[in-house]
Amino acid sequence: MLPGSMLRVNVLSRSVLRVNLLRRSVGSVHSPNELDLRVGRIREIALHENADTLYVSQVEIDDDGGIVQVCSGLRGIIPANVLEGRRVVLVRNLKPSKMRGVKSEAMLLCAARTDVETSKLIVEPVKPADECNLGERVMFSTAEPVDVPKRLKSAVWTEIADRLRVNAEGKVVFSEEGDVHVLDKCTVPTEFAGSEVR
């Protein structure tokens, strides 16, 4: 029988090994179109009562008044009045979560970079094209299609998100094994070229 501390280390080592094996195996088997990316519009935005860095937004997802609630860590980064009324891209098939007691049903897809002069984090929501309808699904047209994306496990989301960047033309791209897939109908300012997208 192993002493308690050695047993914990052994269990932890096996967990790390499983995660690393999963990361190696996920490589080419997931399409970025496993993300259910939908066009929305931030109708209302409020300060989270229990978190200084969070907004709680009501986001329209269709022309019939359908709403999802989204918590985002943009408070102190982007003023609320800049976000309110803005069209955004939502990741809809992540597991809903509670953020400091408030339910979040989706995630805003954003590019993020650090200002080299101030070391300040700068974040920009991905912008859908004006011709996109609320609730419209946007996809990576050259990637393997996925008809109805199922809910993503967090490890799969991480694997896909780790390959998302902004290219020199201000497009969100997914890169893998020499292939580059561009997210249709969406842009980010070109000063975010090379930035991560989450």
PDB file of C-alpha atoms in Angstrom:
ATOM      1  CA  MET A   1       0.000   0.000   0.000  1.00  0.00           C
ATOM      2  CA  LEU A   2       1.386   3.409  -0.976  1.00  0.00           C
ATOM      3  CA  PRO A   3       1.468   6.200   1.591  1.00  0.00           C
ATOM      4  CA  GLY A   4      -1.205   8.860   1.004  1.00  0.00           C
ATOM      5  CA  SER A   5       1.069  11.454  -0.601  1.00  0.00           C
ATOM      6  CA  MET A   6       2.642   8.913  -2.977  1.00  0.00           C
ATOM      7  CA  LEU A   7      -0.801   7.650  -3.950  1.00  0.00           C
ATOM      8  CA  ARG A   8      -1.924  11.197  -4.794  1.00  0.00           C
ATOM      9  CA  VAL A   9       1.198  11.765  -6.921  1.00  0.00           C
ATOM     10  CA  ASN A  10       0.634   8.460  -8.719  1.00  0.00           C
ATOM     11  CA  VAL A  11      -3.035   9.313  -9.476  1.00  0.00           C
ATOM     12  CA  LEU A  12      -2.023  12.801 -10.626  1.00  0.00           C
ATOM     13  CA  SER A  13       0.665  11.373 -12.916  1.00  0.00           C
ATOM     14  CA  ARG A  14      -1.873   9.041 -14.537  1.00  0.00           C
ATOM     15  CA  SER A  15      -4.290  11.975 -15.025  1.00  0.00           C
ATOM     16  CA  VAL A  16      -1.594  14.069 -16.691  1.00  0.00           C
ATOM     17  CA  LEU A  17      -0.652  11.112 -18.891  1.00  0.00           C
ATOM     18  CA  ARG A  18      -4.298  10.668 -19.977  1.00  0.00           C
ATOM     19  CA  VAL A  19      -4.599  14.376 -20.815  1.00  0.00           C
ATOM     20  CA  ASN A  20      -1.354  14.318 -22.816  1.00  0.00           C
ATOM     21  CA  LEU A  21      -2.438  11.188 -24.711  1.00  0.00           C
ATOM     22  CA  LEU A  22      -5.776  12.845 -25.476  1.00  0.00           C
ATOM     23  CA  ARG A  23      -4.030  15.973 -26.746  1.00  0.00           C
ATOM     24  CA  ARG A  24      -1.836  13.895 -29.043  1.00  0.00           C
ATOM     25  CA  SER A  25      -4.776  11.855 -30.335  1.00  0.00           C
ATOM     26  CA  VAL A  26      -7.108  14.797 -30.960  1.00  0.00           C
ATOM     27  CA  GLY A  27      -4.724  16.369 -33.544  1.00  0.00           C
ATOM     28  CA  SER A  28      -6.412  15.768 -36.871  1.00  0.00           C
ATOM     29  CA  VAL A  29      -9.713  14.173 -35.855  1.00  0.00           C
ATOM     30  CA  HIS A  30     -11.631  17.337 -34.953  1.00  0.00           C
ATOM     31  CA  SER A  31     -13.023  19.879 -37.371  1.00  0.00           C
ATOM     32  CA  PRO A  32     -13.378  23.554 -36.345  1.00  0.00           C
ATOM     33  CA  ASN A  33     -16.960  23.153 -37.575  1.00  0.00           C
ATOM     34  CA  GLU A  34     -17.637  21.174 -34.413  1.00  0.00           C
ATOM     35  CA  LEU A  35     -18.046  24.658 -32.950  1.00  0.00           C
ATOM     36  CA  ASP A  36     -21.635  25.851 -33.139  1.00  0.00           C
ATOM     37  CA  LEU A  37     -20.886  29.492 -33.970  1.00  0.00           C
ATOM     38  CA  ARG A  38     -23.974  31.701 -34.173  1.00  0.00           C
ATOM     39  CA  VAL A  39     -24.576  35.375 -34.861  1.00  0.00           C
ATOM     40  CA  GLY A  40     -26.094  37.336 -32.001  1.00  0.00           C
ATOM     41  CA  ARG A  41     -26.629  40.920 -30.870  1.00  0.00           C
ATOM     42  CA  ILE A  42     -26.016  42.180 -27.336  1.00  0.00           C
ATOM     43  CA  ARG A  43     -29.337  43.693 -26.321  1.00  0.00           C
ATOM     44  CA  GLU A  44     -28.579  44.492 -22.686  1.00  0.00           C
ATOM     45  CA  ILE A  45     -25.443  44.419 -20.593  1.00  0.00           C
ATOM     46  CA  ALA A  46     -25.119  44.670 -16.824  1.00  0.00           C
ATOM     47  CA  LEU A  47     -22.375  44.461 -14.238  1.00  0.00           C
ATOM     48  CA  HIS A  48     -22.099  41.117 -12.469  1.00  0.00           C
ATOM     49  CA  GLU A  49     -22.997  41.709  -8.817  1.00  0.00           C
ATOM     50  CA  ASN A  50     -20.401  39.279  -7.443  1.00  0.00           C
ATOM     51  CA  ALA A  51     -17.458  39.679  -9.836  1.00  0.00           C
ATOM     52  CA  ASP A  52     -15.522  42.824 -10.673  1.00  0.00           C
ATOM     53  CA  THR A  53     -14.336  41.497 -14.034  1.00  0.00           C
ATOM     54  CA  LEU A  54     -17.603  40.104 -15.426  1.00  0.00           C
ATOM     55  CA  TYR A  55     -20.487  41.458 -17.472  1.00  0.00           C
ATOM     56  CA  VAL A  56     -23.840  39.706 -17.709  1.00  0.00           C
ATOM     57  CA  SER A  57     -25.305  40.198 -21.182  1.00  0.00           C
ATOM     58  CA  GLN A  58     -28.659  39.358 -22.727  1.00  0.00           C
ATOM     59  CA  VAL A  59     -27.876  38.387 -26.310  1.00  0.00           C
ATOM     60  CA  GLU A  60     -30.523  38.147 -29.041  1.00  0.00           C
ATOM     61  CA  ILE A  61     -30.126  35.005 -31.111  1.00  0.00           C
ATOM     62  CA  ASP A  62     -33.034  35.352 -33.536  1.00  0.00           C
ATOM     63  CA  ASP A  63     -35.466  37.915 -34.910  1.00  0.00           C
ATOM     64  CA  ASP A  64     -38.268  36.488 -32.770  1.00  0.00           C
ATOM     65  CA  GLY A  65     -36.768  37.748 -29.526  1.00  0.00           C
ATOM     66  CA  GLY A  66     -34.894  34.610 -28.482  1.00  0.00           C
ATOM     67  CA  ILE A  67     -32.320  35.479 -25.814  1.00  0.00           C
ATOM     68  CA  VAL A  68     -29.364  33.728 -24.212  1.00  0.00           C
ATOM     69  CA  GLN A  69     -27.522  34.972 -21.150  1.00  0.00           C
ATOM     70  CA  VAL A  70     -23.761  35.294 -21.454  1.00  0.00           C
ATOM     71  CA  CYS A  71     -21.209  36.109 -18.776  1.00  0.00           C
ATOM     72  CA  SER A  72     -18.002  37.543 -20.190  1.00  0.00           C
ATOM     73  CA  GLY A  73     -14.741  38.651 -18.605  1.00  0.00           C
ATOM     74  CA  LEU A  74     -14.662  41.916 -20.546  1.00  0.00           C
ATOM     75  CA  ARG A  75     -15.489  44.280 -17.703  1.00  0.00           C
ATOM     76  CA  GLY A  76     -12.601  46.704 -17.309  1.00  0.00           C
ATOM     77  CA  ILE A  77     -11.412  45.841 -20.837  1.00  0.00           C
ATOM     78  CA  ILE A  78     -14.265  47.037 -23.082  1.00  0.00           C
ATOM     79  CA  PRO A  79     -16.783  49.645 -21.851  1.00  0.00           C
ATOM     80  CA  ALA A  80     -20.356  48.351 -21.579  1.00  0.00           C
ATOM     81  CA  ASN A  81     -21.693  51.093 -23.858  1.00  0.00           C
ATOM     82  CA  VAL A  82     -19.302  49.936 -26.614  1.00  0.00           C
ATOM     83  CA  LEU A  83     -20.639  46.371 -26.386  1.00  0.00           C
ATOM     84  CA  GLU A  84     -24.340  47.140 -26.051  1.00  0.00           C
ATOM     85  CA  GLY A  85     -26.125  46.767 -29.385  1.00  0.00           C
ATOM     86  CA  ARG A  86     -23.102  45.126 -30.976  1.00  0.00           C
ATOM     87  CA  ARG A  87     -23.370  42.085 -33.248  1.00  0.00           C
ATOM     88  CA  VAL A  88     -21.172  39.240 -32.049  1.00  0.00           C
ATOM     89  CA  VAL A  89     -20.356  35.576 -32.659  1.00  0.00           C
ATOM     90  CA  LEU A  90     -21.377  33.135 -29.932  1.00  0.00           C
ATOM     91  CA  VAL A  91     -20.013  29.673 -29.220  1.00  0.00           C
ATOM     92  CA  ARG A  92     -23.301  27.905 -28.475  1.00  0.00           C
ATOM     93  CA  ASN A  93     -22.345  24.286 -27.813  1.00  0.00           C
ATOM     94  CA  LEU A  94     -20.200  24.564 -24.718  1.00  0.00           C
ATOM     95  CA  LYS A  95     -21.666  23.301 -21.471  1.00  0.00           C
ATOM     96  CA  PRO A  96     -23.601  26.082 -19.700  1.00  0.00           C
ATOM     97  CA  SER A  97     -21.810  27.139 -16.554  1.00  0.00           C
ATOM     98  CA  LYS A  98     -22.343  29.271 -13.489  1.00  0.00           C
ATOM     99  CA  MET A  99     -19.955  32.162 -13.116  1.00  0.00           C
ATOM    100  CA  ARG A 100     -20.049  33.417  -9.551  1.00  0.00           C
ATOM    101  CA  GLY A 101     -23.626  32.192  -9.218  1.00  0.00           C
ATOM    102  CA  VAL A 102     -24.921  33.515 -12.565  1.00  0.00           C
ATOM    103  CA  LYS A 103     -25.708  31.143 -15.421  1.00  0.00           C
ATOM    104  CA  SER A 104     -23.849  31.637 -18.697  1.00  0.00           C
ATOM    105  CA  GLU A 105     -25.368  29.838 -21.700  1.00  0.00           C
ATOM    106  CA  ALA A 106     -22.778  30.676 -24.374  1.00  0.00           C
ATOM    107  CA  MET A 107     -19.431  32.355 -24.923  1.00  0.00           C
ATOM    108  CA  LEU A 108     -18.461  35.421 -26.952  1.00  0.00           C
ATOM    109  CA  LEU A 109     -15.798  34.576 -29.531  1.00  0.00           C
ATOM    110  CA  CYS A 110     -13.027  37.184 -29.175  1.00  0.00           C
ATOM    111  CA  ALA A 111      -9.490  37.907 -30.296  1.00  0.00           C
ATOM    112  CA  ALA A 112      -7.018  38.937 -27.604  1.00  0.00           C
ATOM    113  CA  ARG A 113      -3.561  40.487 -27.687  1.00  0.00           C
ATOM    114  CA  THR A 114      -1.239  42.239 -25.272  1.00  0.00           C
ATOM    115  CA  ASP A 115      -0.195  45.812 -26.041  1.00  0.00           C
ATOM    116  CA  VAL A 116       3.608  45.801 -26.282  1.00  0.00           C
ATOM    117  CA  GLU A 117       3.982  49.303 -24.820  1.00  0.00           C
ATOM    118  CA  THR A 118       1.558  49.087 -21.899  1.00  0.00           C
ATOM    119  CA  SER A 119       1.376  45.281 -21.359  1.00  0.00           C
ATOM    120  CA  LYS A 120      -2.395  45.795 -21.214  1.00  0.00           C
ATOM    121  CA  LEU A 121      -4.704  43.069 -22.509  1.00  0.00           C
ATOM    122  CA  ILE A 122      -6.750  44.229 -25.510  1.00  0.00           C
ATOM    123  CA  VAL A 123      -9.769  42.177 -26.535  1.00  0.00           C
ATOM    124  CA  GLU A 124     -11.986  42.480 -29.604  1.00  0.00           C
ATOM    125  CA  PRO A 125     -15.156  40.450 -30.235  1.00  0.00           C
ATOM    126  CA  VAL A 126     -15.252  38.725 -33.609  1.00  0.00           C
ATOM    127  CA  LYS A 127     -17.583  40.698 -35.892  1.00  0.00           C
ATOM    128  CA  PRO A 128     -20.068  38.936 -38.190  1.00  0.00           C
ATOM    129  CA  ALA A 129     -20.737  40.474 -41.600  1.00  0.00           C
ATOM    130  CA  ASP A 130     -23.668  42.892 -41.839  1.00  0.00           C
ATOM    131  CA  GLU A 131     -25.574  40.519 -44.140  1.00  0.00           C
ATOM    132  CA  CYS A 132     -25.597  37.749 -41.497  1.00  0.00           C
ATOM    133  CA  ASN A 133     -28.955  37.163 -39.845  1.00  0.00           C
ATOM    134  CA  LEU A 134     -29.349  36.745 -36.104  1.00  0.00           C
ATOM    135  CA  GLY A 135     -28.987  33.077 -35.252  1.00  0.00           C
ATOM    136  CA  GLU A 136     -27.177  32.299 -38.508  1.00  0.00           C
ATOM    137  CA  ARG A 137     -24.456  29.714 -38.211  1.00  0.00           C
ATOM    138  CA  VAL A 138     -21.021  30.757 -39.456  1.00  0.00           C
ATOM    139  CA  MET A 139     -18.522  28.080 -40.450  1.00  0.00           C
ATOM    140  CA  PHE A 140     -15.055  27.378 -41.764  1.00  0.00           C
ATOM    141  CA  SER A 141     -16.052  26.636 -45.376  1.00  0.00           C
ATOM    142  CA  THR A 142     -13.023  24.545 -46.340  1.00  0.00           C
ATOM    143  CA  ALA A 143     -13.026  22.422 -43.175  1.00  0.00           C
ATOM    144  CA  GLU A 144     -14.907  19.166 -42.769  1.00  0.00           C
ATOM    145  CA  PRO A 145     -18.590  20.060 -42.377  1.00  0.00           C
ATOM    146  CA  VAL A 146     -20.531  19.094 -39.265  1.00  0.00           C
ATOM    147  CA  ASP A 147     -24.310  19.223 -39.686  1.00  0.00           C
ATOM    148  CA  VAL A 148     -25.556  19.602 -36.120  1.00  0.00           C
ATOM    149  CA  PRO A 149     -22.696  20.213 -33.717  1.00  0.00           C
ATOM    150  CA  LYS A 150     -23.128  18.367 -30.452  1.00  0.00           C
ATOM    151  CA  ARG A 151     -22.082  19.723 -27.085  1.00  0.00           C
ATOM    152  CA  LEU A 152     -18.310  19.882 -26.887  1.00  0.00           C
ATOM    153  CA  LYS A 153     -16.261  18.401 -24.114  1.00  0.00           C
ATOM    154  CA  SER A 154     -13.877  20.951 -22.628  1.00  0.00           C
ATOM    155  CA  ALA A 155     -10.813  19.048 -23.899  1.00  0.00           C
ATOM    156  CA  VAL A 156     -12.129  19.181 -27.477  1.00  0.00           C
ATOM    157  CA  TRP A 157     -12.903  22.899 -27.162  1.00  0.00           C
ATOM    158  CA  THR A 158      -9.348  23.484 -25.917  1.00  0.00           C
ATOM    159  CA  GLU A 159      -7.843  21.523 -28.797  1.00  0.00           C
ATOM    160  CA  ILE A 160      -9.814  23.484 -31.374  1.00  0.00           C
ATOM    161  CA  ALA A 161      -9.310  26.855 -29.677  1.00  0.00           C
ATOM    162  CA  ASP A 162      -5.541  26.319 -29.465  1.00  0.00           C
ATOM    163  CA  ARG A 163      -5.453  26.392 -33.288  1.00  0.00           C
ATOM    164  CA  LEU A 164      -7.547  29.552 -33.752  1.00  0.00           C
ATOM    165  CA  ARG A 165      -5.715  32.753 -34.713  1.00  0.00           C
ATOM    166  CA  VAL A 166      -6.261  36.008 -36.595  1.00  0.00           C
ATOM    167  CA  ASN A 167      -4.471  36.211 -39.937  1.00  0.00           C
ATOM    168  CA  ALA A 168      -2.978  39.288 -41.634  1.00  0.00           C
ATOM    169  CA  GLU A 169      -6.307  40.041 -43.357  1.00  0.00           C
ATOM    170  CA  GLY A 170      -8.226  40.127 -40.068  1.00  0.00           C
ATOM    171  CA  LYS A 171      -9.858  36.726 -40.589  1.00  0.00           C
ATOM    172  CA  VAL A 172     -10.213  34.018 -37.963  1.00  0.00           C
ATOM    173  CA  VAL A 173      -8.321  30.937 -39.122  1.00  0.00           C
ATOM    174  CA  PHE A 174      -7.933  27.370 -37.889  1.00  0.00           C
ATOM    175  CA  SER A 175      -4.516  25.880 -38.683  1.00  0.00           C
ATOM    176  CA  GLU A 176      -3.635  22.218 -38.595  1.00  0.00           C
ATOM    177  CA  GLU A 177      -1.044  20.061 -40.333  1.00  0.00           C
ATOM    178  CA  GLY A 178      -0.376  22.582 -43.104  1.00  0.00           C
ATOM    179  CA  ASP A 179      -4.068  23.325 -43.788  1.00  0.00           C
ATOM    180  CA  VAL A 180      -5.549  26.719 -42.983  1.00  0.00           C
ATOM    181  CA  HIS A 181      -9.335  27.096 -42.804  1.00  0.00           C
ATOM    182  CA  VAL A 182     -10.910  30.571 -42.765  1.00  0.00           C
ATOM    183  CA  LEU A 183     -14.067  31.430 -40.816  1.00  0.00           C
ATOM    184  CA  ASP A 184     -16.543  32.801 -43.353  1.00  0.00           C
ATOM    185  CA  LYS A 185     -18.352  36.135 -42.981  1.00  0.00           C
ATOM    186  CA  CYS A 186     -16.407  37.245 -39.896  1.00  0.00           C
ATOM    187  CA  THR A 187     -13.595  39.725 -39.268  1.00  0.00           C
ATOM    188  CA  VAL A 188     -11.365  41.210 -36.602  1.00  0.00           C
ATOM    189  CA  PRO A 189      -9.316  44.437 -36.973  1.00  0.00           C
ATOM    190  CA  THR A 190      -6.003  43.675 -38.685  1.00  0.00           C
ATOM    191  CA  GLU A 191      -3.971  44.960 -35.729  1.00  0.00           C
ATOM    192  CA  PHE A 192      -4.960  41.657 -34.075  1.00  0.00           C
ATOM    193  CA  ALA A 193      -3.011  39.666 -36.714  1.00  0.00           C
ATOM    194  CA  GLY A 194      -1.369  36.679 -35.013  1.00  0.00           C
ATOM    195  CA  SER A 195      -3.584  36.979 -31.937  1.00  0.00           C
ATOM    196  CA  GLU A 196      -5.319  34.090 -30.222  1.00  0.00           C
ATOM    197  CA  VAL A 197      -9.063  33.674 -30.606  1.00  0.00           C
ATOM    198  CA  ARG A 198     -11.088  32.317 -27.699  1.00  0.00           C
TER     199      ARG A 198
END
